[in-house]
Amino acid sequence: MKKIIFSLLLTMGAIHTASAVEGDADAGKAKAAVCGACHGATGLNPNPSYPDLAGQHAAYIVKQLSDFKSGARTDMMMAPMATNLSDQDMADLAAFFSIQERASEKPAASTDSSATAAAPATATAEIVTSTPAKALYAGDVKAGQEKSAMCVSCHGTDGNSPIAMYPKLAGQSASYISKQLADFKSGERSDPIMAGMVAALSEQDMNDLGAYFAVQTPTAGQAKGSDVGHKLYFGGDANKGITACVACHGVKGKGMAQASFPALAGQNADYLKKQIANFRDGSRGNDRNNMMRNIAIKLSDSDIDELVNYMSSLK
Ligand code: HEC
Ligand code: HEC
Ligand code: HEC
């Protein structure tokens, strides 16, 4: 009997795989950029809170992603990740992660080779947990400083915008800044002021500007802090389906440079409030996979006030 059930399962598995969409590992690699923040660039992260995906069976990955999407498997971090993935996206991601080498398969014999092999995962973990914005940037700080002359009237000489409606850029991750500049240029994020500022910027300009502002030191925020905001930030709200902000914006609100998740610590409160409201009403929609929109839509006005008070007080 056991045998029959087993072969039945196998057959079902075979049918399922045959009818499934075929994955493309190269396409998957590009789509996996956002997963790297938690799972590591190649699906290996020594942080015990996150499962390794490297070398996992593709069919299993696809099934988990569909379950996170349908809600059959619930996880506050993975739900917003999976919700906007198409069948093709899932197949591509699975194809990519399934061909990565597993950590445990490395020969333990030579310390040399295991040290090299562990290097990428360790580097990822460091970025995820400590993220100084200076960690990675494609641009040139000096060149960025020259190009920032036209930004200072609103964002301040060192990226600490004196006006509460204008975001501080000091200490923000370079990759996030260049993404925003590109989004303002393509129109994916719309703002009449910034649209004019970025029209003439090249990709190199954007990277240089990102690098310059990333290495500036942010000033402390003016907010007093909030216990309610603190609790929501770290714990989310399971009843309302609000994912804890800490998952993506980090313990100290420094974001995750590698995934272009922004730093929020010390940011001007009025600016933060406007952005969450924009994600909530959909007027800002440049977040990949609806990551922020899906969360913002569940926040009440008072949730937002408390969160903003807390985030802006972070140092
Ligand atoms: C913010 C952190 C975070 C990001 C970003 C993230 N994940 Fe996850 N992922 C998790 C956590 C935490 C779990 C474990 C969930 C649980 O405990 O059930 C998980 C579980 C999974 C699993 C199930 C693994 C298993 O062995 O059952 C898959 C597959 C997966 N993630 C794929 C992805 C893909 C693909 C992406 C990018 C599109 C992604 N994840 C982005 C945090 C993240
Ligand atoms: C006339 C004022 C003004 C000038 C000059 C200006 N900005 Fe902005 N910038 C803004 C405003 C206002 C916003 C917020 C837009 C919104 O509400 O979405 C913004 C947003 C941004 C953001 C998004 C920040 C985030 O946290 O998401 C970046 C990055 C940025 N500006 C970079 C620049 C750079 C680089 C320059 C110079 C090339 C520049 N800005 C010049 C007013 C200005
Ligand atoms: C699953 C990951 C994820 C979670 C969880 C998350 N965020 Fe975000 N958040 C993002 C990403 C990604 C962006 C930037 C989107 C873009 O423009 O590329 C963002 C942007 C923001 C911004 C705008 C920052 C700026 O400089 O413009 C604010 C404010 C924000 N998030 C607040 C929150 C709050 C509050 C929570 C918790 C209730 C939260 N986020 C939870 C991923 C997340």
Coordinates of C-alpha atoms and ligand atoms in Angstrom, one line a residue:
M1 CA 0.0 0.0 0.0
K2 CA 2.8 2.4 1.0
K3 CA 4.4 1.6 -2.4
I4 CA 1.3 2.4 -4.3
I5 CA 0.8 5.7 -2.5
F6 CA 4.4 6.6 -3.1
S7 CA 4.3 5.9 -6.8
L8 CA 1.1 7.8 -7.1
L9 CA 2.8 10.8 -5.5
L10 CA 5.6 10.4 -7.9
T11 CA 3.3 10.3 -10.9
M12 CA 1.5 13.4 -9.6
G13 CA 4.8 15.1 -9.1
A14 CA 5.8 14.2 -12.6
I15 CA 2.6 15.6 -14.0
H16 CA 2.9 18.7 -11.9
T17 CA 6.4 19.4 -13.1
A18 CA 5.6 18.7 -16.7
S19 CA 2.7 21.1 -16.7
A20 CA 4.7 23.8 -14.8
V21 CA 6.3 26.8 -16.5
E22 CA 9.9 26.3 -17.4
G23 CA 12.3 28.4 -15.4
D24 CA 15.2 30.4 -16.7
A25 CA 18.1 30.7 -14.3
D26 CA 19.5 33.9 -15.8
A27 CA 16.2 35.6 -15.6
G28 CA 15.9 34.2 -12.0
K29 CA 19.2 35.7 -11.0
A30 CA 18.0 39.2 -11.9
K31 CA 14.7 38.7 -10.1
A32 CA 16.5 37.3 -7.0
A33 CA 18.2 40.7 -6.3
V34 CA 15.6 41.5 -3.7
C35 CA 15.7 38.0 -2.1
G36 CA 19.4 38.4 -1.3
A37 CA 18.8 40.7 1.6
C38 CA 17.6 37.8 3.6
H39 CA 18.6 34.7 1.8
G40 CA 22.0 35.8 0.6
A41 CA 22.9 36.5 -3.0
T42 CA 23.3 32.8 -3.9
G43 CA 20.7 31.5 -1.4
L44 CA 23.1 31.0 1.5
N45 CA 22.8 33.1 4.6
P46 CA 24.5 32.0 7.9
N47 CA 21.8 33.9 9.8
P48 CA 19.7 31.1 11.4
S49 CA 16.4 33.0 10.9
Y50 CA 16.5 32.6 7.1
P51 CA 16.4 29.2 5.3
D52 CA 19.1 28.4 2.7
L53 CA 17.7 28.2 -0.8
A54 CA 20.9 27.2 -2.6
G55 CA 20.6 23.7 -4.1
Q56 CA 17.0 23.3 -3.0
H57 CA 14.7 21.4 -5.4
A58 CA 13.2 23.8 -7.9
A59 CA 9.7 22.2 -7.6
Y60 CA 9.8 22.6 -3.8
I61 CA 10.8 26.3 -4.1
V62 CA 7.9 26.9 -6.6
K63 CA 5.4 25.2 -4.3
Q64 CA 6.5 27.2 -1.3
L65 CA 6.3 30.5 -3.2
S66 CA 2.8 29.7 -4.5
D67 CA 1.8 28.7 -0.9
F68 CA 3.1 32.0 0.5
K69 CA 1.2 33.8 -2.3
S70 CA -2.1 32.0 -1.7
G71 CA -1.7 32.2 2.0
A72 CA -1.6 28.3 2.4
R73 CA 1.8 28.9 4.1
T74 CA 1.9 32.0 6.2
D75 CA 4.9 34.1 7.0
M76 CA 4.9 37.8 7.5
M77 CA 8.2 38.4 5.7
M78 CA 7.6 36.1 2.7
A79 CA 3.9 37.0 2.1
P80 CA 4.8 40.5 0.7
M81 CA 7.7 39.0 -1.3
A82 CA 5.5 36.3 -3.0
T83 CA 2.3 38.2 -3.6
N84 CA 3.2 39.7 -6.9
L85 CA 5.3 36.9 -8.3
S86 CA 3.9 35.4 -11.5
D87 CA 4.2 31.6 -12.3
Q88 CA 7.1 32.5 -14.6
D89 CA 8.8 34.6 -11.9
M90 CA 8.6 31.7 -9.4
A91 CA 9.9 29.2 -12.0
D92 CA 12.8 31.5 -12.8
L93 CA 13.7 32.1 -9.2
A94 CA 13.5 28.4 -8.5
A95 CA 15.7 27.6 -11.5
F96 CA 18.3 30.1 -10.2
F97 CA 18.5 29.0 -6.6
S98 CA 18.3 25.3 -7.4
I99 CA 21.6 25.3 -9.3
Q100 CA 23.5 27.2 -6.6
E101 CA 26.0 25.2 -4.6
R102 CA 24.9 24.2 -1.1
A103 CA 27.2 25.1 1.8
S104 CA 27.2 21.7 3.3
E105 CA 28.5 20.1 0.0
K106 CA 31.8 21.9 0.2
P107 CA 34.7 19.5 1.0
A108 CA 35.7 20.2 4.6
A109 CA 39.2 18.9 4.0
S110 CA 40.9 22.1 2.8
T111 CA 40.5 25.1 5.1
D112 CA 41.6 27.2 2.2
S113 CA 38.7 26.4 -0.1
S114 CA 36.1 26.4 2.6
A115 CA 37.2 29.9 3.6
T116 CA 36.8 31.2 0.1
A117 CA 33.5 29.4 -0.3
A118 CA 32.1 30.9 2.8
A119 CA 33.2 34.4 1.8
P120 CA 30.1 35.6 -0.2
A121 CA 27.6 34.4 2.4
T122 CA 29.5 36.0 5.2
A123 CA 29.8 39.3 3.3
T124 CA 26.0 39.2 2.8
A125 CA 25.4 38.6 6.5
E126 CA 27.5 41.5 7.4
I127 CA 25.6 43.8 5.1
V128 CA 22.3 42.6 6.3
T129 CA 23.1 43.0 9.9
S130 CA 25.3 46.0 10.1
T131 CA 24.7 47.9 6.8
P132 CA 26.8 51.0 7.0
A133 CA 25.6 52.8 3.9
K134 CA 29.3 53.1 2.9
A135 CA 29.5 49.3 2.4
L136 CA 28.8 49.3 -1.3
Y137 CA 28.6 51.8 -4.1
A138 CA 29.2 51.9 -7.8
G139 CA 29.8 55.6 -7.9
D140 CA 32.6 58.0 -7.1
V141 CA 32.3 60.1 -4.0
K142 CA 34.4 63.0 -5.2
A143 CA 32.6 63.2 -8.6
G144 CA 29.3 63.0 -6.7
Q145 CA 30.2 65.9 -4.5
E146 CA 30.7 68.1 -7.5
K147 CA 27.5 67.0 -9.1
S148 CA 25.6 67.6 -5.8
A149 CA 25.8 71.4 -6.2
M150 CA 22.4 71.5 -7.7
C151 CA 20.9 69.5 -4.9
V152 CA 22.1 71.5 -1.9
S153 CA 19.3 74.1 -1.9
C154 CA 16.8 71.5 -0.9
H155 CA 18.8 68.6 0.5
G156 CA 21.6 70.6 2.3
T157 CA 25.3 70.6 1.6
D158 CA 25.9 67.3 3.4
G159 CA 22.5 65.7 2.6
N160 CA 20.8 66.8 5.8
S161 CA 17.8 68.6 4.4
P162 CA 16.8 71.5 6.6
I163 CA 13.2 71.5 5.4
A164 CA 10.9 68.9 7.0
M165 CA 9.1 67.9 3.7
Y166 CA 12.4 67.2 2.0
P167 CA 14.1 63.9 2.7
K168 CA 17.6 63.7 4.3
L169 CA 19.9 61.8 1.9
A170 CA 22.9 61.7 4.3
G171 CA 23.8 58.1 5.2
Q172 CA 21.1 56.7 2.9
S173 CA 22.2 53.7 0.9
A174 CA 23.8 54.5 -2.4
S175 CA 21.9 51.8 -4.2
Y176 CA 18.6 53.1 -2.9
I177 CA 19.5 56.7 -3.9
S178 CA 20.4 55.7 -7.4
K179 CA 17.3 53.6 -7.7
Q180 CA 15.1 56.6 -6.7
L181 CA 16.9 58.9 -9.1
A182 CA 16.3 56.4 -11.9
D183 CA 12.7 56.0 -10.9
F184 CA 12.1 59.7 -10.9
K185 CA 13.6 59.8 -14.3
S186 CA 11.5 57.0 -15.8
G187 CA 8.4 58.4 -14.1
E188 CA 7.9 55.2 -12.0
R189 CA 8.1 57.5 -9.0
S190 CA 6.5 60.8 -9.7
D191 CA 7.4 64.1 -8.1
P192 CA 7.2 67.3 -10.1
I193 CA 10.3 68.8 -8.3
M194 CA 12.5 65.8 -8.6
A195 CA 11.5 65.0 -12.1
G196 CA 13.1 68.3 -13.2
M197 CA 16.2 67.6 -11.2
V198 CA 17.0 64.2 -12.7
A199 CA 16.0 64.7 -16.3
A200 CA 19.6 65.3 -17.4
L201 CA 21.3 62.8 -15.1
S202 CA 23.2 59.8 -16.6
E203 CA 23.4 56.5 -14.8
Q204 CA 27.0 57.4 -13.8
D205 CA 25.8 60.7 -12.3
M206 CA 23.2 58.8 -10.3
N207 CA 25.7 56.4 -8.9
D208 CA 28.2 59.2 -8.1
L209 CA 25.5 61.2 -6.3
G210 CA 24.4 58.0 -4.4
A211 CA 28.0 57.4 -3.3
Y212 CA 28.5 61.0 -2.1
F213 CA 25.3 61.2 0.0
A214 CA 25.8 57.7 1.3
V215 CA 29.1 58.6 3.1
Q216 CA 27.7 61.8 4.7
T217 CA 26.7 61.6 8.4
P218 CA 23.0 61.9 9.1
T219 CA 22.0 64.4 11.8
A220 CA 19.6 63.1 14.6
G221 CA 15.9 63.4 13.9
Q222 CA 13.7 65.8 15.9
A223 CA 11.0 63.3 16.9
K224 CA 10.6 62.2 20.5
G225 CA 10.0 58.5 19.9
S226 CA 6.9 56.3 20.5
D227 CA 6.4 53.1 22.4
V228 CA 3.5 52.1 20.3
G229 CA 5.6 52.8 17.2
H230 CA 8.5 50.8 18.6
K231 CA 6.2 47.8 19.2
L232 CA 4.8 47.9 15.7
Y233 CA 8.2 48.4 14.1
F234 CA 9.6 45.3 15.7
G235 CA 6.6 43.1 16.0
G236 CA 4.2 44.1 13.3
D237 CA 0.6 43.2 14.0
A238 CA -0.4 39.7 13.2
N239 CA -4.1 40.4 13.5
K240 CA -4.0 43.1 10.9
G241 CA -1.4 41.3 8.8
I242 CA 1.2 44.1 9.2
T243 CA 4.7 42.9 8.6
A244 CA 7.3 44.1 11.1
C245 CA 9.3 46.9 9.5
V246 CA 12.5 45.5 11.1
A247 CA 12.5 42.7 8.6
C248 CA 13.5 45.0 5.8
H249 CA 14.5 48.3 7.4
G250 CA 16.8 46.8 10.0
V251 CA 17.1 46.9 13.8
K252 CA 18.4 50.4 13.8
G253 CA 16.4 51.6 10.9
K254 CA 19.5 51.7 8.6
G255 CA 17.8 49.7 5.8
M256 CA 19.6 47.0 3.7
A257 CA 21.9 48.5 1.2
Q258 CA 22.3 45.3 -0.7
A259 CA 18.6 45.1 -1.5
S260 CA 18.1 48.9 -1.9
F261 CA 15.8 48.9 1.2
P262 CA 16.0 52.5 2.5
A263 CA 17.3 53.7 5.8
L264 CA 14.6 55.5 7.8
A265 CA 16.5 56.4 11.0
G266 CA 16.5 60.1 11.8
Q267 CA 14.6 60.9 8.6
N268 CA 12.4 64.0 8.6
A269 CA 9.1 63.0 10.1
D270 CA 6.9 65.0 7.7
Y271 CA 8.6 63.4 4.8
L272 CA 8.2 59.8 6.2
K273 CA 4.6 60.5 6.9
K274 CA 4.0 61.6 3.3
Q275 CA 5.7 58.6 1.8
I276 CA 3.7 56.1 3.8
A277 CA 0.5 57.9 2.9
N278 CA 1.7 57.8 -0.8
F279 CA 2.3 54.1 -0.7
R280 CA -1.1 53.6 1.0
D281 CA -3.1 55.5 -1.6
G282 CA -0.9 54.1 -4.4
S283 CA 0.4 57.5 -5.6
R284 CA 3.9 56.1 -4.9
G285 CA 4.2 52.7 -6.6
N286 CA 7.9 52.2 -7.3
D287 CA 8.4 49.5 -4.6
R288 CA 9.2 46.1 -6.2
N289 CA 6.6 43.4 -5.7
N290 CA 4.3 46.0 -4.0
M291 CA 6.4 45.4 -0.9
M292 CA 5.5 48.7 0.8
R293 CA 2.0 49.2 -0.7
N294 CA 0.8 45.9 0.7
I295 CA 1.9 46.9 4.2
A296 CA 0.9 50.6 4.0
I297 CA -2.6 49.7 3.0
K298 CA -3.1 48.1 6.4
L299 CA -1.8 51.0 8.5
S300 CA -4.3 53.4 10.2
D301 CA -3.5 57.1 10.5
S302 CA -2.6 56.6 14.1
D303 CA -0.3 53.7 13.3
I304 CA 1.5 55.9 10.8
D305 CA 1.9 58.8 13.3
E306 CA 3.3 56.4 15.9
L307 CA 5.7 54.7 13.5
V308 CA 6.9 58.0 12.1
N309 CA 7.6 59.3 15.6
Y310 CA 9.6 56.2 16.4
M311 CA 11.5 56.0 13.1
S312 CA 12.5 59.6 13.1
S313 CA 13.9 59.3 16.6
L314 CA 16.2 56.4 15.7
K315 CA 19.9 57.2 15.6
Ligands
HEC1 C1 12.8 40.2 4.5 C2 13.4 38.9 4.4 C3 13.1 38.0 3.3 C4 13.2 38.3 1.9 C5 13.6 39.6 1.3 C6 12.9 37.1 1.2 N1 12.6 36.1 2.1 FE1 12.2 34.1 1.6 N2 12.0 33.7 3.6 C7 12.2 34.5 4.6 C8 11.9 33.9 5.9 C9 12.0 34.5 7.3 C10 11.6 32.5 5.5 C11 11.1 31.4 6.5 C12 9.6 31.5 6.6 C13 9.1 30.5 7.6 O1 9.6 30.5 8.7 O2 8.1 29.9 7.3 C14 11.6 32.4 4.1 C15 11.3 31.3 3.4 C16 11.4 31.2 2.0 C17 11.2 30.0 1.3 C18 10.9 28.6 1.9 C19 12.1 27.8 2.1 C20 11.9 26.5 2.7 O3 12.9 25.8 2.9 O4 10.7 26.2 3.1 C21 11.4 30.2 0.0 C22 11.3 29.3 -1.2 C23 11.8 31.6 -0.1 N3 11.8 32.2 1.1 C24 12.1 32.3 -1.3 C25 12.3 33.7 -1.4 C26 12.4 34.4 -2.6 C27 12.4 33.7 -4.0 C28 12.6 35.7 -2.3 C29 12.8 36.9 -3.3 C30 11.7 37.0 -4.2 C31 12.6 35.8 -0.9 N4 12.4 34.6 -0.4 C32 12.8 37.0 -0.2 C33 12.6 35.8 4.5 C34 12.8 36.6 3.4
HEC2 C1 13.9 72.2 -5.3 C2 14.1 71.2 -4.3 C3 14.9 70.0 -4.6 C4 16.1 69.9 -5.3 C5 17.0 71.0 -5.8 C6 16.5 68.5 -5.3 N1 15.5 67.7 -4.7 FE1 15.6 65.7 -4.3 N2 13.8 65.8 -3.4 C7 13.0 66.9 -3.3 C8 11.7 66.6 -2.7 C9 10.6 67.5 -2.4 C10 11.7 65.2 -2.6 C11 10.6 64.3 -2.1 C12 9.7 63.8 -3.2 C13 8.5 63.1 -2.7 O1 7.8 63.6 -1.9 O2 8.3 61.9 -3.2 C14 13.0 64.7 -3.0 C15 13.4 63.4 -3.0 C16 14.7 62.9 -3.4 C17 15.1 61.6 -3.3 C18 14.4 60.4 -2.7 C19 14.8 60.2 -1.2 C20 14.1 59.1 -0.5 O3 14.4 58.9 0.7 O4 13.4 58.3 -1.1 C21 16.4 61.6 -3.7 C22 17.3 60.4 -3.8 C23 16.7 62.9 -4.1 N3 15.7 63.7 -3.9 C24 18.0 63.3 -4.7 C25 18.3 64.5 -5.2 C26 19.5 64.9 -5.9 C27 20.6 63.9 -6.1 C28 19.4 66.2 -6.3 C29 20.4 67.0 -7.1 C30 20.7 66.4 -8.3 C31 18.1 66.7 -5.8 N4 17.5 65.6 -5.1 C32 17.6 68.0 -5.9 C33 13.4 68.2 -3.5 C34 14.6 68.6 -4.2
HEC3 C1 9.2 43.4 2.8 C2 10.1 44.5 3.0 C3 9.6 45.8 3.7 C4 8.9 45.8 4.9 C5 8.5 44.7 5.8 C6 8.7 47.2 5.2 N1 9.2 48.0 4.2 FE1 9.2 50.0 4.0 N2 10.2 49.9 2.2 C7 10.6 48.7 1.6 C8 11.2 49.1 0.3 C9 11.7 48.1 -0.6 C10 11.1 50.5 0.2 C11 11.6 51.3 -1.0 C12 10.8 51.1 -2.2 C13 11.5 51.8 -3.4 O1 11.2 53.0 -3.6 O2 12.3 51.2 -4.0 C14 10.5 51.0 1.4 C15 10.2 52.3 1.7 C16 9.7 52.8 2.9 C17 9.6 54.2 3.2 C18 10.0 55.4 2.3 C19 11.4 55.8 2.6 C20 11.9 56.9 1.8 O3 13.1 57.3 2.0 O4 11.2 57.4 0.9 C21 9.0 54.3 4.4 C22 8.7 55.5 5.2 C23 8.8 52.9 4.9 N3 9.2 52.0 3.9 C24 8.2 52.6 6.1 C25 8.0 51.2 6.5 C26 7.3 50.9 7.7 C27 6.7 51.9 8.7 C28 7.2 49.5 7.8 C29 6.5 48.7 8.8 C30 5.1 49.0 9.1 C31 7.9 49.0 6.6 N4 8.3 50.1 5.9 C32 8.0 47.7 6.3 C33 10.4 47.5 2.1 C34 9.8 47.1 3.3

